[in-house]
């Protein structure tokens, strides 16, 4: 030890060695934290991908080849999926009874210029009604793909006998083929990607083999759109007031404390709040009755706008807090310079504060919207449909969402529903990445302009 109290020689070397060991331990602990996080993420992705693809033992009520041959065609050179619309309608007409056919035609006609199952006189009578007119009276004719989907659903009726995971399908294929041949001799063993174009573009169905997520995707997009339109301007406005105008009073400190606490409130509480306010108290507005457009289905207020406003309340504290942090990070010298040049406070905020804070504000909005897109509990309380085949067409439509759809499928006992749930999770992750990428592009564009 030196006369000044500082270590020297061996003592100094010992202290330096201990500090280096301590630093090395901390670095290893940080690395271990990163490894745990990456391992958890890879495990999640492994289970999702492993379930979304794999071998399937598929047995059909009527073989597609038999339907092709019923038209006098060679099934080895023609496939059911490649037939023209006229051939598909012929297959449908000859393999379903007239009552089912009339019901399908009343939902949507097969041709604009002629009828297939219904007589013209009866059709004219149905369409002349003032009430209970069939939807087919005003809608356009079915597309070819729609007719093909009807044949698969009504005639082919594929049934999944058993499914296998991706890695079992790759590394244990021989055992799987042996098992399928013994247990399901009439079934076809095929490798199936549960995530496909048909899966994304098809509506819900009680059969996992033909079910899709189109309705849920549109529902999620409508809800997120309403959420952003409500929460972003309100949240940024509140942040601007609290940072630029509000004085340091007891009331304002109380408001700030409550905003911070609201960010940690469980989402189910916001669902109950949305149910009480938007679904019940404001039912006339959220159902569309106050605007003249409502039907018996959405008259209870359990609509897209109720769900969007509820999620808007959920993420509002997050947007306010992040916007406040972004505004607070703008140098005070910019405000002083603007005021010194004679600008008003609002002109200074508009010209200097907000343009410099917008990248940080958008970053917070990205995180908030990502949370809203993945929320399930508030939507269940507000009244999301667990099974709906009609696409939402506006803010006053009934709805479902991707998280609701995934939750409903994972609770089913059949293996194939867990397969399509995994495929729906991939769709949700892709949708989330696309929304985030769009927001990041906008954020970077604004950042370059500053």
Coordinates of C-alpha atoms in Angstrom, one line a residue:
X1 CA 0.0 0.0 0.0
X2 CA 1.4 3.4 -1.0
X3 CA 1.6 6.3 1.4
X4 CA -1.5 7.9 -0.4
X5 CA -3.7 4.8 0.4
X6 CA -3.6 3.4 -3.2
X7 CA -2.7 -0.2 -3.7
X8 CA 0.6 -1.0 -5.4
X9 CA 2.6 -4.1 -6.5
X10 CA 1.0 -7.4 -5.7
X11 CA -2.0 -5.9 -4.1
X12 CA -2.8 -3.8 -7.2
X13 CA -2.4 -6.9 -9.4
X14 CA -4.8 -8.8 -7.2
X15 CA -7.5 -6.1 -7.4
X16 CA -7.2 -5.9 -11.1
X17 CA -7.5 -9.6 -11.4
X18 CA -10.6 -9.7 -9.3
X19 CA -12.2 -6.9 -11.3
X20 CA -11.5 -8.8 -14.5
X21 CA -12.9 -12.0 -13.2
X22 CA -16.1 -10.2 -12.0
X23 CA -16.4 -8.6 -15.4
X24 CA -16.0 -12.0 -17.1
X25 CA -18.7 -13.5 -14.9
X26 CA -21.1 -10.7 -15.7
X27 CA -20.3 -11.0 -19.4
X28 CA -21.0 -14.8 -19.3
X29 CA -24.3 -14.2 -17.4
X30 CA -25.4 -11.7 -20.1
X31 CA -24.5 -14.2 -22.8
X32 CA -26.4 -16.9 -20.9
X33 CA -29.5 -14.6 -20.8
X34 CA -29.2 -14.1 -24.6
X35 CA -28.8 -17.9 -25.1
X36 CA -31.9 -18.6 -23.0
X37 CA -34.0 -16.0 -25.0
X38 CA -32.8 -17.4 -28.4
X39 CA -33.4 -21.0 -27.2
X40 CA -36.9 -20.1 -26.1
X41 CA -37.6 -18.4 -29.5
X42 CA -36.2 -21.3 -31.5
X43 CA -38.2 -23.8 -29.4
X44 CA -41.4 -21.9 -30.2
X45 CA -40.6 -21.7 -33.9
X46 CA -39.7 -25.4 -33.9
X47 CA -43.0 -26.5 -32.5
X48 CA -45.0 -24.2 -34.8
X49 CA -43.2 -25.3 -38.0
X50 CA -43.2 -29.0 -36.8
X51 CA -47.0 -28.9 -36.5
X52 CA -47.8 -26.9 -39.7
X53 CA -46.4 -29.5 -42.1
X54 CA -46.3 -33.3 -42.2
X55 CA -47.8 -36.5 -43.6
X56 CA -51.5 -37.0 -43.5
X57 CA -53.7 -40.1 -44.0
X58 CA -56.6 -38.7 -46.0
X59 CA -59.7 -40.6 -46.9
X60 CA -62.4 -39.2 -49.1
X61 CA -66.1 -40.0 -49.1
X62 CA -66.0 -39.9 -53.0
X63 CA -62.7 -40.1 -54.9
X64 CA -62.0 -37.1 -57.0
X65 CA -61.0 -39.4 -59.9
X66 CA -64.4 -41.0 -59.8
X67 CA -66.1 -37.6 -60.3
X68 CA -63.8 -36.9 -63.3
X69 CA -64.6 -40.3 -64.8
X70 CA -68.3 -39.6 -64.4
X71 CA -68.0 -36.9 -67.0
X72 CA -66.5 -39.3 -69.4
X73 CA -63.0 -38.0 -69.0
X74 CA -59.8 -39.9 -68.3
X75 CA -58.8 -39.4 -64.7
X76 CA -55.2 -40.1 -65.4
X77 CA -54.9 -37.1 -67.6
X78 CA -57.5 -34.8 -66.0
X79 CA -57.8 -33.8 -62.4
X80 CA -60.9 -32.5 -60.6
X81 CA -59.2 -29.3 -59.7
X82 CA -58.4 -28.5 -63.3
X83 CA -62.0 -28.9 -64.7
X84 CA -63.8 -25.9 -66.1
X85 CA -66.6 -24.2 -64.3
X86 CA -69.2 -25.8 -66.5
X87 CA -67.9 -29.3 -65.8
X88 CA -67.7 -28.6 -62.1
X89 CA -71.3 -27.4 -62.0
X90 CA -72.3 -30.5 -63.9
X91 CA -70.5 -32.6 -61.2
X92 CA -72.3 -30.7 -58.5
X93 CA -75.7 -31.0 -60.1
X94 CA -75.5 -34.8 -60.6
X95 CA -74.1 -35.6 -57.1
X96 CA -76.2 -33.5 -54.7
X97 CA -79.9 -33.5 -54.1
X98 CA -82.1 -30.6 -55.4
X99 CA -82.9 -29.2 -52.0
X100 CA -79.2 -28.7 -51.2
X101 CA -78.6 -27.3 -54.6
X102 CA -81.5 -24.8 -54.3
X103 CA -80.2 -23.7 -51.0
X104 CA -76.7 -23.1 -52.4
X105 CA -78.1 -21.3 -55.4
X106 CA -80.3 -19.1 -53.2
X107 CA -77.1 -18.1 -51.3
X108 CA -75.3 -17.3 -54.6
X109 CA -76.2 -18.1 -58.2
X110 CA -73.9 -20.3 -60.3
X111 CA -74.5 -18.3 -63.4
X112 CA -75.7 -14.7 -64.1
X113 CA -77.8 -15.7 -67.1
X114 CA -79.3 -19.0 -66.1
X115 CA -80.4 -21.1 -63.1
X116 CA -79.2 -24.6 -62.3
X117 CA -81.4 -26.0 -59.5
X118 CA -84.2 -23.4 -59.2
X119 CA -86.9 -22.7 -61.7
X120 CA -87.2 -19.2 -63.2
X121 CA -90.7 -18.7 -61.9
X122 CA -89.9 -19.6 -58.4
X123 CA -86.7 -17.5 -58.5
X124 CA -88.7 -14.5 -59.7
X125 CA -91.2 -15.1 -56.9
X126 CA -88.5 -15.3 -54.2
X127 CA -86.7 -12.1 -55.5
X128 CA -90.0 -10.2 -55.6
X129 CA -90.4 -10.5 -51.8
X130 CA -90.1 -7.4 -49.7
X131 CA -88.5 -9.3 -46.9
X132 CA -86.4 -12.5 -46.6
X133 CA -85.1 -12.2 -50.2
X134 CA -82.3 -14.7 -50.9
X135 CA -78.9 -13.3 -50.9
X136 CA -78.4 -14.7 -54.4
X137 CA -81.0 -12.2 -55.8
X138 CA -78.5 -9.3 -55.5
X139 CA -75.0 -11.0 -55.5
X140 CA -73.0 -11.9 -58.5
X141 CA -72.4 -15.5 -59.8
X142 CA -70.0 -17.9 -58.1
X143 CA -66.4 -18.1 -59.4
X144 CA -65.0 -21.4 -60.6
X145 CA -62.9 -21.8 -57.4
X146 CA -66.0 -21.3 -55.3
X147 CA -67.8 -24.1 -57.2
X148 CA -64.7 -26.4 -56.7
X149 CA -64.7 -25.6 -53.0
X150 CA -68.4 -26.6 -52.8
X151 CA -67.7 -29.9 -54.5
X152 CA -64.9 -30.7 -52.0
X153 CA -67.1 -29.8 -49.1
X154 CA -70.4 -31.4 -50.3
X155 CA -69.3 -34.4 -52.3
X156 CA -65.6 -35.3 -51.9
X157 CA -65.7 -34.7 -48.1
X158 CA -62.1 -35.4 -47.3
X159 CA -61.5 -36.8 -43.8
X160 CA -58.2 -36.8 -42.0
X161 CA -57.6 -40.1 -40.3
X162 CA -54.3 -39.3 -38.7
X163 CA -51.6 -36.7 -39.0
X164 CA -47.9 -36.8 -38.3
X165 CA -45.5 -34.0 -37.4
X166 CA -42.9 -32.7 -39.8
X167 CA -39.8 -34.2 -38.3
X168 CA -41.5 -37.6 -37.8
X169 CA -42.6 -37.4 -41.4
X170 CA -39.0 -36.9 -42.5
X171 CA -37.1 -39.2 -40.3
X172 CA -39.6 -42.0 -39.7
X173 CA -41.4 -42.2 -43.0
X174 CA -41.1 -45.9 -43.4
X175 CA -42.8 -46.6 -40.0
X176 CA -45.5 -44.1 -40.8
X177 CA -46.2 -45.7 -44.2
X178 CA -46.4 -49.1 -42.6
X179 CA -48.8 -47.9 -39.9
X180 CA -51.0 -46.1 -42.5
X181 CA -51.2 -49.2 -44.7
X182 CA -52.3 -51.3 -41.7
X183 CA -54.8 -49.0 -40.2
X184 CA -56.2 -47.0 -43.1
X185 CA -55.9 -49.2 -46.2
X186 CA -58.2 -47.0 -48.3
X187 CA -56.7 -43.7 -47.3
X188 CA -54.1 -41.7 -49.3
X189 CA -50.9 -40.9 -47.4
X190 CA -49.8 -37.4 -48.6
X191 CA -47.4 -34.8 -47.4
X192 CA -49.5 -31.7 -46.6
X193 CA -48.6 -28.2 -45.9
X194 CA -51.4 -26.9 -43.7
X195 CA -50.3 -23.4 -44.6
X196 CA -51.3 -22.8 -48.2
X197 CA -53.0 -20.3 -50.4
X198 CA -56.3 -22.0 -49.9
X199 CA -55.9 -21.9 -46.2
X200 CA -55.3 -18.1 -46.3
X201 CA -58.1 -17.4 -48.7
X202 CA -60.8 -19.7 -47.4
X203 CA -63.4 -18.9 -44.7
X204 CA -63.9 -20.8 -41.5
X205 CA -65.3 -24.3 -41.6
X206 CA -66.1 -27.0 -39.0
X207 CA -63.9 -29.3 -41.1
X208 CA -60.2 -28.8 -40.5
X209 CA -59.4 -30.2 -44.0
X210 CA -61.1 -27.2 -45.7
X211 CA -61.0 -24.5 -43.0
X212 CA -59.2 -21.2 -43.6
X213 CA -58.4 -17.9 -41.9
X214 CA -59.6 -15.3 -44.4
X215 CA -62.4 -14.2 -42.1
X216 CA -60.1 -14.0 -39.1
X217 CA -57.4 -12.0 -41.1
X218 CA -59.9 -9.5 -42.3
X219 CA -61.3 -9.2 -38.8
X220 CA -57.9 -8.6 -37.3
X221 CA -57.1 -5.9 -40.0
X222 CA -60.4 -4.1 -39.4
X223 CA -59.9 -4.2 -35.6
X224 CA -56.3 -2.9 -35.8
X225 CA -57.4 -0.2 -38.2
X226 CA -60.0 1.1 -35.8
X227 CA -57.6 0.8 -32.9
X228 CA -54.9 2.9 -34.7
X229 CA -57.4 5.5 -35.8
X230 CA -58.6 5.9 -32.2
X231 CA -55.5 5.5 -30.0
X232 CA -52.7 7.1 -32.1
X233 CA -54.1 10.7 -32.4
X234 CA -55.6 10.6 -28.8
X235 CA -52.4 9.2 -27.3
X236 CA -50.0 11.6 -29.1
X237 CA -52.3 14.5 -28.3
X238 CA -52.3 13.6 -24.6
X239 CA -48.6 13.3 -24.6
X240 CA -48.1 16.7 -26.2
X241 CA -50.3 18.3 -23.6
X242 CA -48.6 16.6 -20.7
X243 CA -45.1 17.5 -21.9
X244 CA -45.6 20.9 -23.5
X245 CA -48.6 22.6 -21.8
X246 CA -49.4 20.9 -18.4
X247 CA -47.9 22.5 -15.3
X248 CA -46.4 20.6 -12.5
X249 CA -49.5 20.5 -10.3
X250 CA -50.8 17.8 -8.0
X251 CA -53.6 17.0 -10.4
X252 CA -51.3 16.6 -13.3
X253 CA -48.9 14.4 -11.3
X254 CA -51.9 12.3 -10.3
X255 CA -53.0 11.9 -14.0
X256 CA -49.4 11.0 -14.9
X257 CA -49.2 8.3 -12.2
X258 CA -52.5 6.8 -13.3
X259 CA -51.4 6.6 -16.9
X260 CA -48.3 4.8 -15.8
X261 CA -50.3 2.4 -13.7
X262 CA -52.9 1.8 -16.5
X263 CA -50.1 0.4 -18.7
X264 CA -49.8 -2.5 -16.4
X265 CA -53.5 -3.3 -16.0
X266 CA -54.4 -6.8 -17.2
X267 CA -56.1 -6.9 -20.6
X268 CA -59.1 -8.7 -19.4
X269 CA -60.0 -5.6 -17.3
X270 CA -60.1 -3.6 -20.5
X271 CA -62.3 -6.2 -22.0
X272 CA -64.8 -5.8 -19.2
X273 CA -64.6 -2.0 -19.6
X274 CA -65.2 -2.3 -23.3
X275 CA -68.2 -4.6 -22.7
X276 CA -69.7 -2.1 -20.2
X277 CA -69.1 1.1 -22.3
X278 CA -69.0 0.2 -26.0
X279 CA -71.2 -2.8 -26.1
X280 CA -73.9 -1.8 -23.6
X281 CA -73.9 1.9 -22.9
X282 CA -73.0 3.0 -26.5
X283 CA -74.8 0.2 -28.2
X284 CA -76.8 2.5 -30.4
X285 CA -73.6 3.9 -31.9
X286 CA -71.4 0.8 -31.9
X287 CA -74.1 -1.3 -33.6
X288 CA -74.6 1.3 -36.3
X289 CA -78.3 1.9 -35.3
X290 CA -77.7 5.6 -34.7
X291 CA -76.4 5.9 -38.3
X292 CA -79.3 4.1 -39.9
X293 CA -77.6 0.9 -40.9
X294 CA -78.1 -2.1 -38.6
X295 CA -79.4 -5.6 -38.8
X296 CA -80.6 -8.1 -36.2
X297 CA -77.2 -9.8 -36.0
X298 CA -75.1 -6.8 -35.0
X299 CA -77.8 -4.9 -33.1
X300 CA -76.2 -6.0 -29.8
X301 CA -73.1 -3.8 -30.3
X302 CA -70.6 -6.7 -30.5
X303 CA -69.0 -5.3 -33.6
X304 CA -65.6 -4.5 -35.1
X305 CA -65.8 -0.9 -33.8
X306 CA -66.4 -2.0 -30.2
X307 CA -63.4 -4.4 -30.4
X308 CA -61.2 -1.7 -32.0
X309 CA -62.1 0.9 -29.4
X310 CA -61.5 -1.6 -26.5
X311 CA -58.1 -2.4 -27.8
X312 CA -57.5 1.3 -28.4
X313 CA -58.0 1.9 -24.7
X314 CA -55.7 -1.0 -23.9
X315 CA -52.7 0.4 -25.8
X316 CA -53.5 4.1 -25.1
X317 CA -51.3 4.3 -22.0
X318 CA -48.4 2.7 -23.9
X319 CA -48.6 5.2 -26.7
X320 CA -48.9 8.1 -24.3
X321 CA -45.8 7.0 -22.3
X322 CA -43.7 6.3 -25.3
X323 CA -44.7 9.6 -27.0
X324 CA -43.9 11.5 -23.8
X325 CA -40.4 9.9 -23.7
X326 CA -39.9 10.8 -27.4
X327 CA -41.0 14.4 -26.9
X328 CA -38.9 14.8 -23.7
X329 CA -35.8 13.7 -25.7
X330 CA -36.1 16.7 -28.0
X331 CA -33.4 19.2 -27.0
X332 CA -34.8 22.2 -25.1
X333 CA -32.6 24.4 -27.3
X334 CA -34.9 23.8 -30.3
X335 CA -37.9 25.1 -28.3
X336 CA -35.9 28.1 -27.2
X337 CA -34.7 28.8 -30.7
X338 CA -38.3 28.6 -32.1
X339 CA -39.7 30.9 -29.4
X340 CA -36.8 33.3 -29.8
X341 CA -37.7 33.7 -33.5
X342 CA -41.2 34.8 -32.6
X343 CA -43.0 31.5 -33.1
X344 CA -46.0 30.6 -30.9
X345 CA -45.8 27.6 -28.6
X346 CA -47.9 25.5 -31.0
X347 CA -45.9 26.6 -34.0
X348 CA -42.7 25.6 -32.2
X349 CA -44.2 22.2 -31.3
X350 CA -45.5 21.6 -34.9
X351 CA -42.3 22.7 -36.6
X352 CA -39.6 21.5 -34.3
X353 CA -40.7 19.2 -31.5
X354 CA -43.0 16.8 -33.3
X355 CA -40.8 16.3 -36.4
X356 CA -37.9 15.4 -34.1
X357 CA -40.0 13.2 -31.9
X358 CA -41.9 11.3 -34.6
X359 CA -39.4 8.4 -35.0
X360 CA -39.6 7.7 -31.2
X361 CA -43.4 8.1 -31.3
X362 CA -43.8 5.6 -34.2
X363 CA -41.5 3.1 -32.4
X364 CA -43.8 3.1 -29.4
X365 CA -46.8 2.8 -31.7
X366 CA -45.3 -0.2 -33.4
X367 CA -44.9 -2.0 -30.0
X368 CA -48.4 -1.0 -29.0
X369 CA -50.1 -2.2 -32.2
X370 CA -48.2 -5.5 -32.0
X371 CA -49.7 -6.0 -28.6
X372 CA -53.2 -5.2 -29.8
X373 CA -52.9 -7.6 -32.8
X374 CA -52.1 -10.5 -30.4
X375 CA -54.6 -9.8 -27.7
X376 CA -57.3 -12.4 -27.1
X377 CA -58.9 -11.9 -23.7
X378 CA -60.6 -8.4 -24.4
X379 CA -62.0 -9.7 -27.7
X380 CA -63.6 -12.7 -26.0
X381 CA -65.2 -10.5 -23.4
X382 CA -66.4 -7.9 -26.0
X383 CA -68.0 -10.7 -28.0
X384 CA -65.8 -12.0 -30.8
X385 CA -67.4 -14.9 -32.7
X386 CA -65.7 -18.2 -32.3
X387 CA -67.3 -19.4 -35.6
X388 CA -68.3 -17.1 -38.4
X389 CA -68.1 -17.6 -42.2
X390 CA -69.1 -14.1 -43.3
X391 CA -66.3 -11.7 -43.9
X392 CA -66.5 -8.4 -42.0
X393 CA -67.4 -5.6 -44.4
X394 CA -67.3 -2.5 -42.2
X395 CA -67.0 -1.2 -38.6
X396 CA -70.4 -2.5 -37.7
X397 CA -69.9 -6.1 -38.8
X398 CA -69.7 -9.1 -36.6
X399 CA -66.1 -10.3 -36.3
X400 CA -63.5 -12.8 -35.2
X401 CA -59.7 -12.4 -35.1
X402 CA -56.7 -14.5 -35.6
X403 CA -55.9 -15.0 -31.9
X404 CA -59.5 -16.0 -31.3
X405 CA -59.3 -18.5 -34.1
X406 CA -56.1 -19.9 -32.9
X407 CA -57.4 -20.3 -29.3
X408 CA -60.6 -22.0 -30.6
X409 CA -58.7 -24.5 -32.8
X410 CA -56.1 -25.4 -30.1
X411 CA -58.9 -26.2 -27.7
X412 CA -60.3 -28.9 -30.1
X413 CA -59.3 -32.5 -29.4
X414 CA -58.6 -33.5 -33.0
X415 CA -54.9 -33.4 -34.1
X416 CA -55.7 -31.7 -37.4
X417 CA -57.1 -28.6 -35.7
X418 CA -53.8 -28.2 -33.9
X419 CA -52.1 -28.4 -37.3
X420 CA -54.2 -25.6 -38.7
X421 CA -53.7 -23.7 -35.5
X422 CA -49.9 -23.8 -36.1
X423 CA -50.5 -22.6 -39.6
X424 CA -52.6 -19.8 -38.3
X425 CA -49.9 -18.8 -35.9
X426 CA -47.5 -18.5 -38.8
X427 CA -50.0 -16.3 -40.6
X428 CA -50.3 -14.1 -37.5
X429 CA -46.5 -13.8 -37.2
X430 CA -46.2 -12.8 -40.9
X431 CA -49.0 -10.3 -40.6
X432 CA -47.3 -8.8 -37.5
X433 CA -44.0 -8.6 -39.3
X434 CA -45.6 -6.9 -42.3
X435 CA -47.4 -4.3 -40.1
X436 CA -44.1 -3.6 -38.1
X437 CA -42.1 -3.4 -41.4
X438 CA -44.6 -0.8 -42.7
X439 CA -44.4 1.2 -39.5
X440 CA -40.6 1.0 -39.5
X441 CA -40.4 2.3 -43.1
X442 CA -42.7 5.2 -42.2
X443 CA -40.5 5.9 -39.1
X444 CA -37.3 5.9 -41.1
X445 CA -38.8 8.1 -43.8
X446 CA -39.8 10.7 -41.2
X447 CA -36.4 10.4 -39.5
X448 CA -34.6 11.3 -42.7
X449 CA -36.7 14.4 -43.3
X450 CA -35.7 15.8 -39.9

